[in-house]
Tab-separated table of C-alpha atoms in Angstrom:
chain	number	residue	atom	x	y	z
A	1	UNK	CA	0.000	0.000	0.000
A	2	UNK	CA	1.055	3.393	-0.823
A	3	UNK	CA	0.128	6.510	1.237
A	4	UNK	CA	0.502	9.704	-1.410
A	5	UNK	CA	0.638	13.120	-0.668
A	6	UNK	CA	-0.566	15.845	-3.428
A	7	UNK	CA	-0.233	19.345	-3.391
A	8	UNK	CA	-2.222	20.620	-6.405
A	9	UNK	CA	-1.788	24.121	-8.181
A	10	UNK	CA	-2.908	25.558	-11.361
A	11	UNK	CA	0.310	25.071	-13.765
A	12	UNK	CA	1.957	21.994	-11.603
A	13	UNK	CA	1.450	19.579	-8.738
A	14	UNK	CA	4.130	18.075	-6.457
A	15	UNK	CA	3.538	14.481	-5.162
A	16	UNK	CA	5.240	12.271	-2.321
A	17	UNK	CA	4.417	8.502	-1.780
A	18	UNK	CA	5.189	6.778	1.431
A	19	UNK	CA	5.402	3.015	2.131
A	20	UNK	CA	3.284	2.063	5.814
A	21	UNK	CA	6.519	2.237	7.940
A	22	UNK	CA	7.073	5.655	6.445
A	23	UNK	CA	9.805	5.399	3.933
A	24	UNK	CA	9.637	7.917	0.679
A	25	UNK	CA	9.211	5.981	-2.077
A	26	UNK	CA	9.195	8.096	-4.576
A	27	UNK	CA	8.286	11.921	-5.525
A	28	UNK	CA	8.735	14.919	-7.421
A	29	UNK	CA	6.398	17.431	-9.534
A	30	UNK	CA	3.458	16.097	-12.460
A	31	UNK	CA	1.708	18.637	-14.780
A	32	UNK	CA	-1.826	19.542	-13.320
A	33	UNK	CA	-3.752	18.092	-15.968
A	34	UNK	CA	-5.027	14.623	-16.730
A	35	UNK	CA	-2.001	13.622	-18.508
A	36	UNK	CA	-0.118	14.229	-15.587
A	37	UNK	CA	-2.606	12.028	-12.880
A	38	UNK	CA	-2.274	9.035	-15.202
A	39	UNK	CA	1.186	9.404	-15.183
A	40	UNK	CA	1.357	9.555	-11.314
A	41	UNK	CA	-0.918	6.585	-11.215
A	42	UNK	CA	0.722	4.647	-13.397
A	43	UNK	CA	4.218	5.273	-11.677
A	44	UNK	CA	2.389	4.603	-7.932
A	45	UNK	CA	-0.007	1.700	-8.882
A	46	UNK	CA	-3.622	0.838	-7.802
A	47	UNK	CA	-2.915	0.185	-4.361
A	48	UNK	CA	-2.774	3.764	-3.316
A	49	UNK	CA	-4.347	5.657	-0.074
A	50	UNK	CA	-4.303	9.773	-1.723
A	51	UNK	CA	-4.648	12.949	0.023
A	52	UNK	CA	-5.153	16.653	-1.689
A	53	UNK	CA	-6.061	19.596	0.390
A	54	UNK	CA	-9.478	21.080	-0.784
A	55	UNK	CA	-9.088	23.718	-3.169
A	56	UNK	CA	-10.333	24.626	-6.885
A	57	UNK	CA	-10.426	21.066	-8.440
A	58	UNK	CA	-9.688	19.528	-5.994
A	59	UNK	CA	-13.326	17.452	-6.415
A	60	UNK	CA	-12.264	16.847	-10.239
A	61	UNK	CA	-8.959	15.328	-8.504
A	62	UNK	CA	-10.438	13.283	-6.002
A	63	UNK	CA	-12.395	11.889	-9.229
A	64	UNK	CA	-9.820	11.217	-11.504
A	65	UNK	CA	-7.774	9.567	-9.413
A	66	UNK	CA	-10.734	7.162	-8.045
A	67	UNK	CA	-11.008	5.868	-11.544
A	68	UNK	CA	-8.140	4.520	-11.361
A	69	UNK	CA	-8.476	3.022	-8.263
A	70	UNK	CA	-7.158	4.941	-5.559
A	71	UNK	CA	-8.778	5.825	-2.489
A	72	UNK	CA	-8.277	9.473	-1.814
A	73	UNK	CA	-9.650	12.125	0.586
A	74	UNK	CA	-9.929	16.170	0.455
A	75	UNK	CA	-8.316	17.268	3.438
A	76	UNK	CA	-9.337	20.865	4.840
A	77	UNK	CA	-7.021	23.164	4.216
A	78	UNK	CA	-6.688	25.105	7.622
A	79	UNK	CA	-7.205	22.352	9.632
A	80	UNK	CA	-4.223	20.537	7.707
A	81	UNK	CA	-2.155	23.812	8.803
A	82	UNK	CA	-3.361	23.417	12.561
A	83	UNK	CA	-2.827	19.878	12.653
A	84	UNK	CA	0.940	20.029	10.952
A	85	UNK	CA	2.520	23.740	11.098
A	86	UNK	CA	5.538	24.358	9.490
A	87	UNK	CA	8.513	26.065	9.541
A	88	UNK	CA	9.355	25.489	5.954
A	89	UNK	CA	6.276	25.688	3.721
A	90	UNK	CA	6.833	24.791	0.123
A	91	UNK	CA	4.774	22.436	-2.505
A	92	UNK	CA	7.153	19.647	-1.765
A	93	UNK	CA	7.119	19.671	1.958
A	94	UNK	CA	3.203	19.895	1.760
A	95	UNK	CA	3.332	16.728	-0.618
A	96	UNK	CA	5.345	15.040	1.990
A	97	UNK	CA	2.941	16.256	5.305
A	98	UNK	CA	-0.162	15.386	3.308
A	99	UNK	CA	1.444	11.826	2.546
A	100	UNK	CA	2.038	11.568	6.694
A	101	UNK	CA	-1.460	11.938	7.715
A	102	UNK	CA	-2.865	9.856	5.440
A	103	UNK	CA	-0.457	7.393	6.306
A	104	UNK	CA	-1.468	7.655	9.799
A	105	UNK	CA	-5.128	7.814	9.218
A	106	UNK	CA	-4.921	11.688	10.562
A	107	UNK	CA	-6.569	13.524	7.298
A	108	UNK	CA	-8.956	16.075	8.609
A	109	UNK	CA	-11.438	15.339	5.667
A	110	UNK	CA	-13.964	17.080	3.953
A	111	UNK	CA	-17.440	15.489	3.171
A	112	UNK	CA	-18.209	15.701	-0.406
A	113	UNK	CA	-21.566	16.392	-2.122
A	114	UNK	CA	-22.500	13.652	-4.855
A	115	UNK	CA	-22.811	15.039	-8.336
A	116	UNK	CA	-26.350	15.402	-8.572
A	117	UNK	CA	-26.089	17.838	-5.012
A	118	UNK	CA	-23.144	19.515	-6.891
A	119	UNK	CA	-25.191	20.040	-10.484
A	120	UNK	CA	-28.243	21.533	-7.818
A	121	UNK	CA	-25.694	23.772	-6.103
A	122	UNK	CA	-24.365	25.184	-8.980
A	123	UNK	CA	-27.937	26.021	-10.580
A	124	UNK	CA	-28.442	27.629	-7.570
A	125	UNK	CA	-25.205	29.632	-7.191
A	126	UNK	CA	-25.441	30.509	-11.129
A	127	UNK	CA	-29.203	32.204	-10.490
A	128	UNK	CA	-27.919	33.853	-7.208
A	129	UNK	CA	-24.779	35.560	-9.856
A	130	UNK	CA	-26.939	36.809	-12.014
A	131	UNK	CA	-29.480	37.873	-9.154
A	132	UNK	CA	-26.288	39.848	-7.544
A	133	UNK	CA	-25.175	41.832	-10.734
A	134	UNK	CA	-29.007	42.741	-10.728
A	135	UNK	CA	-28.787	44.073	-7.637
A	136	UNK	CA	-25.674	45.864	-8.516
A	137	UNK	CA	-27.232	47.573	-11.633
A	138	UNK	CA	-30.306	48.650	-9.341
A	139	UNK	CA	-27.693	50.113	-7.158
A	140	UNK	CA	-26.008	51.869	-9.949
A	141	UNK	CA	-29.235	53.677	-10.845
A	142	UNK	CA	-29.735	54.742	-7.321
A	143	UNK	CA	-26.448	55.973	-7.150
A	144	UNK	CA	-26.584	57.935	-10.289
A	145	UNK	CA	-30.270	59.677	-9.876
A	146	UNK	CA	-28.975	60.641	-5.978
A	147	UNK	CA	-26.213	63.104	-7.698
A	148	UNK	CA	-29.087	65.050	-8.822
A	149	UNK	CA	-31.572	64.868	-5.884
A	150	UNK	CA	-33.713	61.985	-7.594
A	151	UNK	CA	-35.396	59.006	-5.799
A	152	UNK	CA	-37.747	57.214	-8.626
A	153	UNK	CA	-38.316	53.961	-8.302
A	154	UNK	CA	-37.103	51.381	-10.691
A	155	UNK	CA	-40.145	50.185	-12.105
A	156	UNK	CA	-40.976	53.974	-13.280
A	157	UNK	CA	-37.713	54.237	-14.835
A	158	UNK	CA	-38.488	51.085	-17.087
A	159	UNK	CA	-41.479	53.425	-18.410
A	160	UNK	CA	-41.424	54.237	-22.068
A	161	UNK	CA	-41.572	58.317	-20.977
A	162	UNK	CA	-38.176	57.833	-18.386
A	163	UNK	CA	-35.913	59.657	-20.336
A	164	UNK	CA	-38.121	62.758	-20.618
A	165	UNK	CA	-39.006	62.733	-16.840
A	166	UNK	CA	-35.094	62.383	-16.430
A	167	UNK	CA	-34.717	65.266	-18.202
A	168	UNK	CA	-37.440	67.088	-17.116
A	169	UNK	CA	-36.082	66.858	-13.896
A	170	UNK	CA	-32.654	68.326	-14.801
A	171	UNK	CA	-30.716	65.367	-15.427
A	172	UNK	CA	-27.790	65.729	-18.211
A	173	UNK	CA	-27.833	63.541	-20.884
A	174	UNK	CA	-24.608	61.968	-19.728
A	175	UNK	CA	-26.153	60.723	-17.017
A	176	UNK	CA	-29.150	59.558	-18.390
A	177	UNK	CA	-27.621	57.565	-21.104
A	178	UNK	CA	-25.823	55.994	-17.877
A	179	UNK	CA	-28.940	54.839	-16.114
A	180	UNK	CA	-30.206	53.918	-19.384
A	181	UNK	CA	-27.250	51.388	-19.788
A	182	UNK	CA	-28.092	50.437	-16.456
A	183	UNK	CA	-31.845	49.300	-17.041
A	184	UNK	CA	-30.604	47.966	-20.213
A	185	UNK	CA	-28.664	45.377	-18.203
A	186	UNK	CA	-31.210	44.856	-15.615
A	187	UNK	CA	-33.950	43.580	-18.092
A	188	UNK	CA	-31.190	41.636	-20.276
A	189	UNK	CA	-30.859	39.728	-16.234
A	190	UNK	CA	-34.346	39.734	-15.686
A	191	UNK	CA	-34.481	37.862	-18.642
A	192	UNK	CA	-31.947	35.112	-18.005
A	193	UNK	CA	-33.525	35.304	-14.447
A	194	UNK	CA	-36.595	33.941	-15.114
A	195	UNK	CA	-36.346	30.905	-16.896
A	196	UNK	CA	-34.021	30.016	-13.792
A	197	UNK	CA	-36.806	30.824	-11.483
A	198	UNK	CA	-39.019	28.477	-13.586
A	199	UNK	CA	-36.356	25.662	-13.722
A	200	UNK	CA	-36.170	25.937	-9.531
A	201	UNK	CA	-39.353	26.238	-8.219
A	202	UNK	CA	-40.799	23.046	-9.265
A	203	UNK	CA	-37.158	21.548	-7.870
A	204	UNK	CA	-38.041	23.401	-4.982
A	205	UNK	CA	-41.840	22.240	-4.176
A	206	UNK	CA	-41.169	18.733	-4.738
A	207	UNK	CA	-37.359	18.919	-2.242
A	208	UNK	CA	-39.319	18.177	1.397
A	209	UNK	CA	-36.515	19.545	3.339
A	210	UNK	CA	-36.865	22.955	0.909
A	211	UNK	CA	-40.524	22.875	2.324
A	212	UNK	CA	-39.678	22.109	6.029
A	213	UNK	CA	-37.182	24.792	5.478
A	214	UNK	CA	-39.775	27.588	4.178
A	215	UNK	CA	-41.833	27.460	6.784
A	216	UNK	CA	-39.149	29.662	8.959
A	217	UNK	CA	-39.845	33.276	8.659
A	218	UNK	CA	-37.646	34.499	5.640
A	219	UNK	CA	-37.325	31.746	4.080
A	220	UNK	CA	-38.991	30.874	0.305
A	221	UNK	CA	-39.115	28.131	-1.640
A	222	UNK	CA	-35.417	28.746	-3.201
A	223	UNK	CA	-34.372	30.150	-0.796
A	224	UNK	CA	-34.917	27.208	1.193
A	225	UNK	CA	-33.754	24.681	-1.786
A	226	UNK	CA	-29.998	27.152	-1.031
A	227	UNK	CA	-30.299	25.864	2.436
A	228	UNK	CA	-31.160	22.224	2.177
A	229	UNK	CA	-28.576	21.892	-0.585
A	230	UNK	CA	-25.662	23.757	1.256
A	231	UNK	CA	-26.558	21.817	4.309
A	232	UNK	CA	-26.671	18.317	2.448
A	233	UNK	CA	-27.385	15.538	5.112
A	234	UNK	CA	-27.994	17.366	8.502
A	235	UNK	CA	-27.066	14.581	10.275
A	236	UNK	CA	-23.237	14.797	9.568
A	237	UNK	CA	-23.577	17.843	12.156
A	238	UNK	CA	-24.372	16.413	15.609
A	239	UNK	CA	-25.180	20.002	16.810
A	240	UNK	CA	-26.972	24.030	15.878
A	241	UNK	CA	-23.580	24.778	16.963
A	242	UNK	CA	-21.705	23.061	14.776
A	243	UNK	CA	-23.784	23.928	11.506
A	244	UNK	CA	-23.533	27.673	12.925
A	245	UNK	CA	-19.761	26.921	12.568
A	246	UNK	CA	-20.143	25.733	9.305
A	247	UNK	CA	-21.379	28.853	7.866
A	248	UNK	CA	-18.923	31.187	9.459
A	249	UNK	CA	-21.233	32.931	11.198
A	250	UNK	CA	-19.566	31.825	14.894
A	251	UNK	CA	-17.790	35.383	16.533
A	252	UNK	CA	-13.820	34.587	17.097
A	253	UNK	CA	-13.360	34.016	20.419
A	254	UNK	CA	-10.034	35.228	22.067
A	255	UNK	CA	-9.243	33.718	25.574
A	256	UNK	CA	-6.462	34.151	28.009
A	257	UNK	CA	-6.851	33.091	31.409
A	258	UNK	CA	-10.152	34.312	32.574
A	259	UNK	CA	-10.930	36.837	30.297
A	260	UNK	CA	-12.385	36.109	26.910
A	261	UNK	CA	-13.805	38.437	24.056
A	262	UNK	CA	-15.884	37.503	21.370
A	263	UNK	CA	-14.348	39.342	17.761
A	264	UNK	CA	-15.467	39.745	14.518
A	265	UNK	CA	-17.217	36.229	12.240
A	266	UNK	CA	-14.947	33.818	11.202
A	267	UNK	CA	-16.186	33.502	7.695
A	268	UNK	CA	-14.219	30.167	7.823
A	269	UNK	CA	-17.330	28.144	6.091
A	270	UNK	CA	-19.553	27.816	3.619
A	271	UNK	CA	-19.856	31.680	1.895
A	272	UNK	CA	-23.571	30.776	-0.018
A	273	UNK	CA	-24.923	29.109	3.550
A	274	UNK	CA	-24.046	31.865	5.425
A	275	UNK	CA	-25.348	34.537	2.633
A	276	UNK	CA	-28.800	32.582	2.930
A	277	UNK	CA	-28.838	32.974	6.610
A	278	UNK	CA	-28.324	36.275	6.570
A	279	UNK	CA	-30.590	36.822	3.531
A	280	UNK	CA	-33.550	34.884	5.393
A	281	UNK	CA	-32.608	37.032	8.432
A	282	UNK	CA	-33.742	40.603	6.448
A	283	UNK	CA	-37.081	40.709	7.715
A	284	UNK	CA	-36.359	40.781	11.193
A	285	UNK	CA	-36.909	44.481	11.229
A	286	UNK	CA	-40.788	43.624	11.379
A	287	UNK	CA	-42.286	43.296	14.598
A	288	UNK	CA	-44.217	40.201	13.506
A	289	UNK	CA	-40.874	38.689	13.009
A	290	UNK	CA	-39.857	35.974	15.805
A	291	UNK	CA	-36.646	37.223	16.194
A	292	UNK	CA	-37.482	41.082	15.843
A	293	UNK	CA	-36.804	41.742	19.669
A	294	UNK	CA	-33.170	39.852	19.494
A	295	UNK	CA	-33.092	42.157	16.059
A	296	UNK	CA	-34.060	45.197	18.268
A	297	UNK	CA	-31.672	44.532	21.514
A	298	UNK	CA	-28.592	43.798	18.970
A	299	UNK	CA	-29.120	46.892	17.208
A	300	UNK	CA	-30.073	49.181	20.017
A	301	UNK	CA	-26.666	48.194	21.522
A	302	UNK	CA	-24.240	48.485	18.929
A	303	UNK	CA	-25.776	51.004	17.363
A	304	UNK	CA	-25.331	48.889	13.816
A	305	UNK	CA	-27.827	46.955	11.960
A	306	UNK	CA	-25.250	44.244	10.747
A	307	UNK	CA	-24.378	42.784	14.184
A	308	UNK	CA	-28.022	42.254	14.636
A	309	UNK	CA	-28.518	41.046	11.277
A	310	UNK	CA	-26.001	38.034	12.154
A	311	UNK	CA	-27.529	37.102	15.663
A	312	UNK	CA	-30.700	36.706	13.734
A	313	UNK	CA	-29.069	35.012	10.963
A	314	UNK	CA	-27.499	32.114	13.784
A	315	UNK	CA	-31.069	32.091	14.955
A	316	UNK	CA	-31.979	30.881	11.770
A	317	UNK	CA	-29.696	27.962	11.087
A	318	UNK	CA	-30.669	26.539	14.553
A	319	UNK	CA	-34.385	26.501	13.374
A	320	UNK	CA	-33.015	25.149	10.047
A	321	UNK	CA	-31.234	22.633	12.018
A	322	UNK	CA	-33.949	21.313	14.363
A	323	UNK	CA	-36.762	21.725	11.072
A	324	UNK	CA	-34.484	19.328	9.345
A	325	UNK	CA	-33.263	17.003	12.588
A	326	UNK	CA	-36.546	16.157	13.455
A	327	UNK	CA	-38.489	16.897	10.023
A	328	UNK	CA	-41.247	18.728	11.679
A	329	UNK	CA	-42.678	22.380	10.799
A	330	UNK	CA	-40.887	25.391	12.079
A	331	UNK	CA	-43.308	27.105	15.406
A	332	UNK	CA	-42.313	29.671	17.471
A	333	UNK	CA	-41.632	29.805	20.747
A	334	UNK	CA	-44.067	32.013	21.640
A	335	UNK	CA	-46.978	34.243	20.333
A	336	UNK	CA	-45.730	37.011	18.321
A	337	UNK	CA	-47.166	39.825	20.653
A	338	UNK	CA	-46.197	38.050	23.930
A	339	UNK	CA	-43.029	40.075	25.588
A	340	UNK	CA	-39.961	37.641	25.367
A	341	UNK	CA	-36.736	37.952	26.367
A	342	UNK	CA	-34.386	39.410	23.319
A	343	UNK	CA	-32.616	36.165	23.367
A	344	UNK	CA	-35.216	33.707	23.756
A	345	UNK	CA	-35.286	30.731	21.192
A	346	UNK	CA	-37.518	28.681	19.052
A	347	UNK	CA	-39.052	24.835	19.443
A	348	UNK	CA	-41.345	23.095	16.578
A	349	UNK	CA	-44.814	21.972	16.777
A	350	UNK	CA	-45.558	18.629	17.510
């Protein structure tokens, strides 16, 4: 049995293969292509335990190399760094570290998505690009009509008679051939939007945890489909806490003796989770909201609506995680004009 290390990049990728009692047995550097894994597995046999720390590819890797027999894992990337630091880090030291903990079973693997969860994922993060740029073009507008004292709304400006109010209004033509451009782009998205939005929804109605999932307050039917997709099987996290982790939504924590001090997020997680749990958390600015007072007490005491933004968001994920642990109906914890505590939680119906 060989135990190989790799330490993929864009134009090359170093490799180190260990025997079980921890002799080198061979290494050096492969193109990063698929000439250059059938060459390494060719030179290192069938027989082969691999490692490769997670990074673009890395899945198409992992792939590969499985075809041709190996066994290989996608180590995470930071944990690899807190489990092995080093003094000296360069691709063929990595190659030879990565090699070590798979050789002694230490690889701080990643789960992987199947294909099918992958294709959904990126349908989802393709519609939530184009969504974004939207959004940016929107803000564009706004940003251009506020030079000149203007607040119209969007929908107005898409009017056949926009131009003339523009310039009835006393905005140059310079400008208004800008937030022409702008609304050009926004219906060219709205276009490639919608057939997206027609493509999800029925994905959406017939995914039960998507529909589990939309019955928490800010979340709809895609929304939800973002969630249950980014999550994958709820079960691989044995806690809220840990799938609050997961998203990067946890404060840092610095501790030294008996003083601690929550920081800033992590971030150290999935980016699109944690964007849908702070998306779903937007509404908490209404007072029918479950979470409004937590909204409220955050805000009123940093002074930010952000911070209070991202306690709502955490509140989220541990309704998503209990929705989806027991598969029951999200319920709050209590009626919506009862006084509760700022930080009081959620439970599910029966």
């Amino acid at each position: 049995m060989n135990y190989v290390g790799i330490d993929w990049a864009y134009g090359r990728a170093a490799w180190c293969a260990m025997a079980e009692s921890g002799e080198v047995r061979g290494e050096g550097v492969i193109p990063a292509d698929e000439d250059g894994l059938a060459r390494l597995a060719l030179e290192c046999g069938r027989e082969v335990k691999g490692c490769v720390e997670m990074m673009s590819g890395a899945i198409w890797v992992k792939d590969q190399l499985e075809l041709a027999g190996w066994e290989v894992e996608i180590a995470h990337a930071r944990k690899v760094r807190d489990v092995a630091p080093l003094a000296c880090k360069t691709d063929k030291v990595d190659a030879r570290v990565l090699a070590e903990l798979c050789r002694r079973e230490l690889v701080p693997a990643l789960w992987i998505p199947s294909l099918e969860e992958r294709a959904l994922r990126e349908r989802l993060k393709r519609r939530l690009h184009l969504v974004r740029l939207r959004t940016s073009a929107k803000n564009r507008v706004f940003g251009l009509l506020t030079q000149w004292g203007l607040r119209i709304p969007c929908d107005r400006l898409r009017a056949t008679d926009a131009m003339e109010l523009l310039e009835t209004r006393g905005v140059p033509a310079v400008w208004r051939r800008s937030v022409a451009e702008a609304l050009a782009v926004i219906e060219l998205l709205d276009e490639r939007i919608a057939p997206l939005d027609r493509e999800l929804g029925p994905l959406a109605r017939a995914d039960r945890r998507a529909s589990l999932l939309s019955t928490i307050p800010g979340i709809g039917p895609v929304l939800g489909l973002t969630i249950a997709a980014e999550i994958g099987d709820v079960a691989r996290f044995s806690s809220a806490r840990k799938l609050i982790g997961y998203s990067g939504l946890a404060p840092r924590v610095k501790q030294s003796g008996q003083r601690s001090r929550s920081g800033e997020l992590s971030k150290a997680g999935s980016r699109t989770l944690r964007f849908a749990a702070v998306e779903a958390a937007q509404g908490a600015w209404r007072e029918t909201n479950p979470w409004h007072l937590l909204y409220a007490d955050v805000k009123a005491r940093t002074g930010k609506a952000n911070p209070a933004k991202s306690a709502v968001a955490r509140k989220v994920l541990i309704a998503c995680w209990h929705v989806l642990s027991r598969e029951q109906p999200f319920k709050p914890s209590h009626p919506r004009n009862d006084p509760v505590p700022a930080s009081s939680s959620s439970f599910l119906a029966a």
